Tab-separated table of C-alpha atoms in Angstrom:
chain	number	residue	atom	x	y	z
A	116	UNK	CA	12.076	-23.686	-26.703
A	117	UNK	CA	8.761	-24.121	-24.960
A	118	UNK	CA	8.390	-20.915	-22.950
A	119	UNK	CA	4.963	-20.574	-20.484
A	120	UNK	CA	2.985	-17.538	-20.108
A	121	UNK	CA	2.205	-16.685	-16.198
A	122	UNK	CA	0.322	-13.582	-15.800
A	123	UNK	CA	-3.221	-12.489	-14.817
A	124	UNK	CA	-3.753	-11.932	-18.490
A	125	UNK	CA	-6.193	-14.802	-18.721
A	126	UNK	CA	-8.150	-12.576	-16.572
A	127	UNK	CA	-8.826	-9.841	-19.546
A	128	UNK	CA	-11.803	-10.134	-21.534
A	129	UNK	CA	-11.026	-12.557	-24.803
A	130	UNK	CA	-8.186	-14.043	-23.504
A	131	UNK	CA	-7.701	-16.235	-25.813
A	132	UNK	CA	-7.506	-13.613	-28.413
A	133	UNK	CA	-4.486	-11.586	-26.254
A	134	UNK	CA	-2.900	-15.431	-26.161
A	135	UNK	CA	-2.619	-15.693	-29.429
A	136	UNK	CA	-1.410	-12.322	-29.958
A	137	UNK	CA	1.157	-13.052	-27.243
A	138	UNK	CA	2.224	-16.331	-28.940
A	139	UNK	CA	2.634	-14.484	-32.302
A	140	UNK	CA	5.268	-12.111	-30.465
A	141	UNK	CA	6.840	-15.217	-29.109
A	142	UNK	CA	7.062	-17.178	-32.664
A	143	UNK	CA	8.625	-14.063	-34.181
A	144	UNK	CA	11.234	-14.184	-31.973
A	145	UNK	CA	12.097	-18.177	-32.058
A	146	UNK	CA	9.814	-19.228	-29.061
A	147	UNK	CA	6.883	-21.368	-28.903
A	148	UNK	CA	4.544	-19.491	-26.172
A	149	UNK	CA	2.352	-21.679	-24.100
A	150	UNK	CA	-0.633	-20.222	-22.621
A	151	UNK	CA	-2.617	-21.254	-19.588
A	152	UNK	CA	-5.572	-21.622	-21.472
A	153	UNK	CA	-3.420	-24.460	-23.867
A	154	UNK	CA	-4.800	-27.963	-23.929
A	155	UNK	CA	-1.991	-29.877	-21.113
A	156	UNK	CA	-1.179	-33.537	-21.965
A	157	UNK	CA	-3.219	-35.949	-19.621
A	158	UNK	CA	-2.365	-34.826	-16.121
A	159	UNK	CA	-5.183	-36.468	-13.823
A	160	UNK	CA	-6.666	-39.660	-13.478
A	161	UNK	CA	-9.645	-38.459	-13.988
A	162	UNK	CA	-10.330	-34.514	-14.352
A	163	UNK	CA	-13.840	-35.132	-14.710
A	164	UNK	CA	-14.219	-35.608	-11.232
A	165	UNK	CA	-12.382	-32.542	-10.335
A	166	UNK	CA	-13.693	-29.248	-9.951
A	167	UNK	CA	-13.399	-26.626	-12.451
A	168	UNK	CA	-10.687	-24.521	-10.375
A	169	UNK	CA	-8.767	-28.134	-9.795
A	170	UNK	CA	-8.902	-28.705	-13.114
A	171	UNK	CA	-7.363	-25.108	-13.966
A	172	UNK	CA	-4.771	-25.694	-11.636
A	173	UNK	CA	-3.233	-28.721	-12.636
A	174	UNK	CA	-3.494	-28.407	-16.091
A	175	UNK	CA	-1.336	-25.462	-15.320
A	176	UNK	CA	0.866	-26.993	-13.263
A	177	UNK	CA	1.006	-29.620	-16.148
A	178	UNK	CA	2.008	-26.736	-19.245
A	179	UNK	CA	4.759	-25.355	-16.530
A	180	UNK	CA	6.346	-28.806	-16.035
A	181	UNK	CA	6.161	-29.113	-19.890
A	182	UNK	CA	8.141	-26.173	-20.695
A	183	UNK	CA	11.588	-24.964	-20.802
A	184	UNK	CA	11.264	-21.510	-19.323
A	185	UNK	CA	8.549	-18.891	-17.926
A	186	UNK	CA	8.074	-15.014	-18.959
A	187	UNK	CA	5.992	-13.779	-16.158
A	188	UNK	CA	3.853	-10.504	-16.630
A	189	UNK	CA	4.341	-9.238	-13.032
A	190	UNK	CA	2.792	-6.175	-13.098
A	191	UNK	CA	0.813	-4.815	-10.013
A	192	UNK	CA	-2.422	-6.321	-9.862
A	193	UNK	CA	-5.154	-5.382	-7.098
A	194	UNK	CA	-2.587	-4.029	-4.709
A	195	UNK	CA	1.009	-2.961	-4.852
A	196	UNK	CA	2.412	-6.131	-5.891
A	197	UNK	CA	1.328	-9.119	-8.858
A	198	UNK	CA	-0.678	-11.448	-8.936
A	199	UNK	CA	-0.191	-14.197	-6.550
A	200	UNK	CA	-1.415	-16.971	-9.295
A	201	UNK	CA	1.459	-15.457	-11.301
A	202	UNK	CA	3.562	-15.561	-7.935
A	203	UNK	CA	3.101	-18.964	-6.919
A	204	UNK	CA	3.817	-20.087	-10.967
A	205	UNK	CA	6.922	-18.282	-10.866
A	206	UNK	CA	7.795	-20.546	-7.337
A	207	UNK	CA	6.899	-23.364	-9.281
A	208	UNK	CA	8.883	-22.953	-12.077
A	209	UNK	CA	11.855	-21.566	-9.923
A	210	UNK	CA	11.795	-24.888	-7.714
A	211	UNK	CA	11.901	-27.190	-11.095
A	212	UNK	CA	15.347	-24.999	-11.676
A	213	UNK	CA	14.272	-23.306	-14.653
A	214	UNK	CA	14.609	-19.948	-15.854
A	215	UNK	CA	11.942	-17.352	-15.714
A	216	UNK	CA	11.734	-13.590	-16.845
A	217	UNK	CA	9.785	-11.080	-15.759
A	218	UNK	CA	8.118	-7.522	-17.193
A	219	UNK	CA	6.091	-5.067	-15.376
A	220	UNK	CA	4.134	-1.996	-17.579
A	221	UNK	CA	4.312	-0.281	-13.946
A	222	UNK	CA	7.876	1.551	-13.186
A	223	UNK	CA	6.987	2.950	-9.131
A	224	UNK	CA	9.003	1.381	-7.184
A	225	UNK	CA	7.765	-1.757	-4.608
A	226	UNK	CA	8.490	0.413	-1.877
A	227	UNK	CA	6.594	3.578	-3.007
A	228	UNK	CA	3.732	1.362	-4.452
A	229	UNK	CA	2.904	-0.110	-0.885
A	230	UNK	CA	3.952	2.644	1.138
A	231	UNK	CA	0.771	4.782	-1.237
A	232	UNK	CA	-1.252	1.533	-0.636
A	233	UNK	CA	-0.321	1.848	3.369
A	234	UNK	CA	-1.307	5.631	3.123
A	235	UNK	CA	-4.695	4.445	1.754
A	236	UNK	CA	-5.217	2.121	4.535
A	237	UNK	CA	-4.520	4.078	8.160
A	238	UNK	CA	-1.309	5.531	7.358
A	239	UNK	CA	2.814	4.679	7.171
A	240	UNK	CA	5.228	5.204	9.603
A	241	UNK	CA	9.042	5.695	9.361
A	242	UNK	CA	10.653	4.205	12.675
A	243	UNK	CA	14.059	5.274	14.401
A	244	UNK	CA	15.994	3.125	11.932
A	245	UNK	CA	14.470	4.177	9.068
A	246	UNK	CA	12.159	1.705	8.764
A	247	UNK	CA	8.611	1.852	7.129
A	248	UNK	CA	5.825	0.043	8.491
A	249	UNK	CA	2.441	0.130	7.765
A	250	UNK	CA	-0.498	0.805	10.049
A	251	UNK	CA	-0.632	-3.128	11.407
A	252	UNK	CA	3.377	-2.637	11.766
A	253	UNK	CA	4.187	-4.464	9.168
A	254	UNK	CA	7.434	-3.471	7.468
A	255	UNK	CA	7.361	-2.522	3.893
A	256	UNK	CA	10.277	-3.977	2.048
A	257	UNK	CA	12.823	-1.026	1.080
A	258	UNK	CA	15.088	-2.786	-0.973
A	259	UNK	CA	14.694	-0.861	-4.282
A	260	UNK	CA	12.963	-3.796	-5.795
A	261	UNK	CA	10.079	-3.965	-8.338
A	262	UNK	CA	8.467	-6.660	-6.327
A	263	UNK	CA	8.576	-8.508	-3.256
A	264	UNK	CA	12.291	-9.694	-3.539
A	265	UNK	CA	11.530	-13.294	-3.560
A	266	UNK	CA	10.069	-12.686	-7.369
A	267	UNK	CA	13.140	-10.707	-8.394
A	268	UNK	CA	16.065	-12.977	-6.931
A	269	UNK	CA	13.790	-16.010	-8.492
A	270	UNK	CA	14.735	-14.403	-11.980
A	271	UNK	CA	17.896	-12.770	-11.298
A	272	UNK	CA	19.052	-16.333	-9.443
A	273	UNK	CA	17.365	-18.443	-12.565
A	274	UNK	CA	19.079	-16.488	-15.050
A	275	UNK	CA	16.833	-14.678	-16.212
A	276	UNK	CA	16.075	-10.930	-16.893
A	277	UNK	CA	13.246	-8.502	-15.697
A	278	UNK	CA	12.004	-5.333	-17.743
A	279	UNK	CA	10.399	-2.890	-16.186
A	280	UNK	CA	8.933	0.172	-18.069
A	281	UNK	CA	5.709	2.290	-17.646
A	282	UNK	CA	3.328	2.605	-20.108
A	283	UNK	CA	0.163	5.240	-19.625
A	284	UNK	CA	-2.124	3.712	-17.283
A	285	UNK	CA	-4.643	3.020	-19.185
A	286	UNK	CA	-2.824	0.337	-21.480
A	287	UNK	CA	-1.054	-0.937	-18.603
A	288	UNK	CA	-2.823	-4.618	-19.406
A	289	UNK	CA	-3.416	-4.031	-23.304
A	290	UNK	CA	0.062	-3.103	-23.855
A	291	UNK	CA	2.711	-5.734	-25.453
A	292	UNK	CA	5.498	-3.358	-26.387
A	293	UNK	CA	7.242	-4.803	-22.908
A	294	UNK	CA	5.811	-7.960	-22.899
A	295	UNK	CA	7.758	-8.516	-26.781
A	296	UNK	CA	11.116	-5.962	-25.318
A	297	UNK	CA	11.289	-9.410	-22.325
A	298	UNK	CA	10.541	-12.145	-24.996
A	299	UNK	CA	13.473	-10.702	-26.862
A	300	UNK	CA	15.362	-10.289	-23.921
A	301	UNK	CA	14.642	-14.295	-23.256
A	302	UNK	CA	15.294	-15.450	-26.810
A	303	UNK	CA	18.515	-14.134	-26.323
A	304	UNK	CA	19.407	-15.283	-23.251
A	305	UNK	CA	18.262	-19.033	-23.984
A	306	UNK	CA	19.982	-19.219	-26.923
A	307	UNK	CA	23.107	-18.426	-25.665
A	308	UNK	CA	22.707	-20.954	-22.726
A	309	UNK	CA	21.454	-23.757	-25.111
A	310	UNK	CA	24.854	-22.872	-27.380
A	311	UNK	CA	27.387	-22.909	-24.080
B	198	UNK	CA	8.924	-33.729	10.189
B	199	UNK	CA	10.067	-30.271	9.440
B	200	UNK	CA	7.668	-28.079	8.596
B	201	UNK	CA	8.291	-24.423	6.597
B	202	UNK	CA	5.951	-21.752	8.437
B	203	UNK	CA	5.724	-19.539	5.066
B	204	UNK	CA	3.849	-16.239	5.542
B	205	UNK	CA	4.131	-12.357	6.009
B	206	UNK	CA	4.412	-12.910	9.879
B	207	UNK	CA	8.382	-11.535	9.342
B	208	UNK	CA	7.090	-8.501	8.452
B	209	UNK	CA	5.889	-8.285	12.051
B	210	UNK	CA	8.000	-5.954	14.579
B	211	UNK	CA	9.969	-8.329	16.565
B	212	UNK	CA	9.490	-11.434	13.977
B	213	UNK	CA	12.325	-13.778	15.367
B	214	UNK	CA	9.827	-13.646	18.740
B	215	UNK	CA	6.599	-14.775	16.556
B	216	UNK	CA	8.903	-17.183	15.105
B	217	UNK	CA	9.838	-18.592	18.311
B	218	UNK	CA	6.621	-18.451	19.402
B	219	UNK	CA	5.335	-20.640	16.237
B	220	UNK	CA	7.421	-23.229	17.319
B	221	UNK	CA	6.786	-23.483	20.363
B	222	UNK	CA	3.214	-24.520	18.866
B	223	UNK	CA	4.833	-26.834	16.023
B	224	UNK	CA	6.630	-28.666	19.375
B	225	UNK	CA	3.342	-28.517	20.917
B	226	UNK	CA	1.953	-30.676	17.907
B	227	UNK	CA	5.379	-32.916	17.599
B	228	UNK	CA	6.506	-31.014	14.637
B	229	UNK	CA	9.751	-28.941	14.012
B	230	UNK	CA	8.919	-25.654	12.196
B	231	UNK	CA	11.883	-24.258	10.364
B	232	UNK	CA	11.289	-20.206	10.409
B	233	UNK	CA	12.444	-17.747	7.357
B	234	UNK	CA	14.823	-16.490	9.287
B	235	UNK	CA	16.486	-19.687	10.325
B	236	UNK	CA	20.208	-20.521	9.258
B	237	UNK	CA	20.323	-22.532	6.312
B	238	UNK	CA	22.600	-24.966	5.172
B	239	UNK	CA	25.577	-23.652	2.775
B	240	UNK	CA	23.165	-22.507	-0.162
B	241	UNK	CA	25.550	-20.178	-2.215
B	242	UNK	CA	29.242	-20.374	-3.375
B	243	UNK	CA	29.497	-16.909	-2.335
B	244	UNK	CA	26.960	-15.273	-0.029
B	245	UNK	CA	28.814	-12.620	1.162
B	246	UNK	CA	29.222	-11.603	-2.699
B	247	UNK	CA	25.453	-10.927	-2.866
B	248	UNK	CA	22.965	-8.547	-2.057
B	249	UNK	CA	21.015	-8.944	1.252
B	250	UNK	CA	17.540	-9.442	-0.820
B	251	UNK	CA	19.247	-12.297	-2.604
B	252	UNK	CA	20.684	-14.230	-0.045
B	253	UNK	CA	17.448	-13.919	1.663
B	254	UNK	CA	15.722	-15.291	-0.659
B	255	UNK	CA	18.313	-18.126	-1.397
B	256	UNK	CA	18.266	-18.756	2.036
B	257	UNK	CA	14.395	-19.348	2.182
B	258	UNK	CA	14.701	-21.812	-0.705
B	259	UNK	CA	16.975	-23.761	0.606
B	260	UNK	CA	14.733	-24.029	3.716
B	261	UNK	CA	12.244	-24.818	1.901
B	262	UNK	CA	13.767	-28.220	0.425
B	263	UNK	CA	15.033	-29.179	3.752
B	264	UNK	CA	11.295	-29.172	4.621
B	265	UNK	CA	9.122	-31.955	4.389
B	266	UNK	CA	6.022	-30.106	4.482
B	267	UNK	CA	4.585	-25.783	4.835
B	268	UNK	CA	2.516	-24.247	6.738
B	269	UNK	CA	1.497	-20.995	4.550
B	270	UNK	CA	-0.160	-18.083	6.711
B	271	UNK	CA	-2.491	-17.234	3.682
B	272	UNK	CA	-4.215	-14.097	5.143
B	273	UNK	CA	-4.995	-11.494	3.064
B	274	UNK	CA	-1.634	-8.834	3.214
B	275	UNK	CA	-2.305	-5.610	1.323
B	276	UNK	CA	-5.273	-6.045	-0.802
B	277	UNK	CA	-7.675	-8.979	-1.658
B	278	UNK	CA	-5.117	-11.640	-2.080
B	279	UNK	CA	-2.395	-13.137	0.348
B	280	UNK	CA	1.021	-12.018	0.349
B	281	UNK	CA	3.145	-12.273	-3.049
B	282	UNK	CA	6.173	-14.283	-1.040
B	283	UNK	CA	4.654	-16.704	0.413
B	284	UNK	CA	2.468	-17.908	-2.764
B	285	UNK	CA	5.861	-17.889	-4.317
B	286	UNK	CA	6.934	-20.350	-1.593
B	287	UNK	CA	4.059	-22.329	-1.981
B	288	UNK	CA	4.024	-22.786	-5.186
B	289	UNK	CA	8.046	-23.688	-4.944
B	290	UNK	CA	7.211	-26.479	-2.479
B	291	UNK	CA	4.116	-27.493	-4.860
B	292	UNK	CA	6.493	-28.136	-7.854
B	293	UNK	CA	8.625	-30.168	-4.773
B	294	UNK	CA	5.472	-32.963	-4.697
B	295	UNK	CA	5.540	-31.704	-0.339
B	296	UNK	CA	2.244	-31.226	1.210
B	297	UNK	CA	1.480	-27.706	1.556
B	298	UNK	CA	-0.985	-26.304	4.560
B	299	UNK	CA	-2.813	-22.869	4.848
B	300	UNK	CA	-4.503	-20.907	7.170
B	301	UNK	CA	-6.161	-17.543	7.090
B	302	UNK	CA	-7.481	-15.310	9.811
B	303	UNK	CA	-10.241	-14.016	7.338
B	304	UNK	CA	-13.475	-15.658	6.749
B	305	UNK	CA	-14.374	-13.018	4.453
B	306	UNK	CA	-14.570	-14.613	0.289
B	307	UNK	CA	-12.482	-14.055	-2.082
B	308	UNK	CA	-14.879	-12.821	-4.714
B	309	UNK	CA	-16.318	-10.673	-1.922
B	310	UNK	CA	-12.831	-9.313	-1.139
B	311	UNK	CA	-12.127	-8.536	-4.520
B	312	UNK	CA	-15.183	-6.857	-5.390
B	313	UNK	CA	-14.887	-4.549	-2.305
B	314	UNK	CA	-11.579	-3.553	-3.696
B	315	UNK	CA	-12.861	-3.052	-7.268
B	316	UNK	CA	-15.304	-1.060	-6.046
B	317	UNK	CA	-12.998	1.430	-4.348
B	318	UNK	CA	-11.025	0.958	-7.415
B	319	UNK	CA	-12.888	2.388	-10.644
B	320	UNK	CA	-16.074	-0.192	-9.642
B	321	UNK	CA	-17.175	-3.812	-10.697
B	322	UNK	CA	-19.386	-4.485	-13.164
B	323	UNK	CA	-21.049	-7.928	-13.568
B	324	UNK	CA	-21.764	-9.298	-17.400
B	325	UNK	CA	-24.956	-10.614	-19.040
B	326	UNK	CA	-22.972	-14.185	-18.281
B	327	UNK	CA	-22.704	-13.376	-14.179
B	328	UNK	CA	-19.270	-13.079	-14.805
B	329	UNK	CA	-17.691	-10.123	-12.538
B	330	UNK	CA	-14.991	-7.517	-13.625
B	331	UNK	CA	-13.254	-4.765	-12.348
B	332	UNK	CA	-12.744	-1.195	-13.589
B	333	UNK	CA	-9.615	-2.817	-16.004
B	334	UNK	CA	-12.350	-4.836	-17.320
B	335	UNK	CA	-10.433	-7.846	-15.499
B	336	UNK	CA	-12.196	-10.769	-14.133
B	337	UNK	CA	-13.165	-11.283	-10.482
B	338	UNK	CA	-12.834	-15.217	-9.697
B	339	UNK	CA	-16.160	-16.856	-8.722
B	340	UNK	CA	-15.119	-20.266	-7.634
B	341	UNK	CA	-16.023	-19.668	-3.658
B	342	UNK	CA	-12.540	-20.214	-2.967
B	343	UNK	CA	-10.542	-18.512	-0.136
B	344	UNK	CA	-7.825	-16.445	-2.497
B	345	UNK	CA	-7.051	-17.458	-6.324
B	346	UNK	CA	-7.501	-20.952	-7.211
B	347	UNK	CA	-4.205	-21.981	-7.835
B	348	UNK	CA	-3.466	-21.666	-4.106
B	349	UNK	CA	-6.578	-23.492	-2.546
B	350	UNK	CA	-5.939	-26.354	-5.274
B	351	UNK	CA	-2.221	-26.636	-4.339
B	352	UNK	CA	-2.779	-27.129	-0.357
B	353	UNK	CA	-5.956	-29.390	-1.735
B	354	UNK	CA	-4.267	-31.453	-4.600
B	355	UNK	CA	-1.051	-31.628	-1.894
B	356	UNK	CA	-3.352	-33.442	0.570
B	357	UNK	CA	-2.906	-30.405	2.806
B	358	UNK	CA	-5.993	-28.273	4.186
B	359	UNK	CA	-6.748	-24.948	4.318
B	360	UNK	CA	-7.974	-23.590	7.790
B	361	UNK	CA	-10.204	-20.358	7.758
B	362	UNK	CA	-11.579	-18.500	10.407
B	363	UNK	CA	-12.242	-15.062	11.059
B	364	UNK	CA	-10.478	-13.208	14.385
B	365	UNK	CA	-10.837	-9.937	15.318
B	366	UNK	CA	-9.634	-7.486	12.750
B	367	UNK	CA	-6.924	-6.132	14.708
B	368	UNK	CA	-5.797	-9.443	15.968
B	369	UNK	CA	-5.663	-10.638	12.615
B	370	UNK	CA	-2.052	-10.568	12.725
B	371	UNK	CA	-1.136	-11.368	16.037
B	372	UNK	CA	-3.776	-14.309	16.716
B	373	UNK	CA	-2.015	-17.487	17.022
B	374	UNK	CA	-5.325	-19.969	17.211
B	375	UNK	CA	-5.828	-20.682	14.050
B	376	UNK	CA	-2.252	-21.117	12.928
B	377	UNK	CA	-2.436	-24.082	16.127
B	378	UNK	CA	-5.507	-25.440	14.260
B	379	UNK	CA	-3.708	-25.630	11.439
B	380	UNK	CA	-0.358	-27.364	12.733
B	381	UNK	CA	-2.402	-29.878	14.622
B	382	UNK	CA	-4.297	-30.720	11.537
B	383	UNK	CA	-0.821	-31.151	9.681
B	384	UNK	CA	0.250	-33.033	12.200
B	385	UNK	CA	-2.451	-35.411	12.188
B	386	UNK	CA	-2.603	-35.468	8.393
B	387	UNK	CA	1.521	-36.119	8.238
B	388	UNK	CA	1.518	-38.896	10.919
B	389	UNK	CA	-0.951	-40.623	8.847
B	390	UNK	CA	0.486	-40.219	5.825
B	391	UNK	CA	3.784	-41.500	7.506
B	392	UNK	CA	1.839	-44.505	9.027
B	393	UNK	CA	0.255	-45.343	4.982
């Protein structure tokens, strides 16, 4: 089972290097791990003509329509919620059908993460109905979610399985503990669907 | 043509009025836009069986494919980046081969955006290469683009386009201009693509 990568890991200094660490997690547990850094099978006419950040894109569009399943790394990323590169992979993935996971090294709850990031920017306010809203009066979602509940009911819908569990801060993008408990957690779950 | 308005604009108070009001501009331009909080077709054996988040979010996705094209509101929502939903909805309607639109009510550059929130954030710190990181040591994108690349490439690779300009900071989420500049572009873009 081909299983794809999403996360702003490729955003950490060698990433490469944490790639092939992260494939090595996914071999030991039955998986082949693609990264978006992998070499995609011809997906333009010609890419050479393309911009750098065209190129990027489709050749990851390319690796998600070549594999099987997704493990997203969804934790917060400049902000209260993940990355949106990560975000609109997981849409992608979700619209082909196909199951993704998730794991976040960050445990504060969606709603307490951007109701902090509202106090940090003018304030929060509770309304009659026990609402939250920010200072623009936007609500902030109070669903007990991780994430903005399109990401969660993406995995939960596709099947799939989301860890969540803090590490200290300061190896909140180094550490793979999480990252290898949601590989495990796919593993398991694919093989039983590929067996029923 | 139906047309998906994706965005955080139902996070607004009163969102089913913006959403009326939206359309009114999509009828304006000879389009139908299809709101998040429309009904959607039966989408679940069992909706009543599931949590409000999830039959939210099943209902948006099934909105979504009975669109034939989006119109994303990609203005920044809670940090540097657009909201986390709707690039999960674009990148569902991406993987869907539908042209994808955008529009943001800040001019301000990505890379600028997420420098100024690195630097209230730990700092940035630019390599010997020009490269740019953040206090994580993660990299800031340079590509000139209006929010991470996979977004501008989607609406671009879709043969959508991306409208940016910059409003008055506290109309940034009540301003309904450049959304109109938006849907008339999509709806000169679709009827030629309908006419081809």
């Amino acid at each position: 089972m081909r299983i794809y990568l999403a996360g702003p890991d490729v955003f950490l200094p060698q990433p490469r290097q944490w790639a092939e660490w992260k494939k090595a997690v996914c071999a030991r547990h039955g998986l082949i791990g693609i990264s978006p850094l992998d070499d995609a099978p011809d997906h333009t006419a010609g890419p050479g003509a393309l911009p750098e950040w065209q190129r990027i894109a489709l050749r990851n569009e390319a690796l998600i329509r070549s594999a099987d399943a997704m493990i997203a790394n969804l934790t917060p990323f400049r902000g209260p919620s993940a990355d949106v590169g990560t975000a609109y992979e997981v849409g992608f993935i979700r619209a082909l059908g196909r199951p993704v996971f998730g794991y976040s090294t960050t445990a504060m709850p969606f709603t307490q993460r951007s109701r902090d990031f509202a106090m940090g920017h003018g304030g929060a306010l509770a309304g009659r109905d026990r609402s939250l809203r920010d200072a623009d009066g936007m609500l902030i979602e109070q669903f007990g979610l991780t994430d903005n509940l399109m990401l969660e009911a993406a995995v939960v819908g596709s099947g799939g399985l989301l860890i969540v569990e803090d590490v200290a801060p300061d190896t909140r993008w180094s550490d793979l503990s999480v990252f290898e408990r949601c590989v495990q957690a796919a593993a398991s779950v694919l093989r039983r669907q590929a067996m029923s």
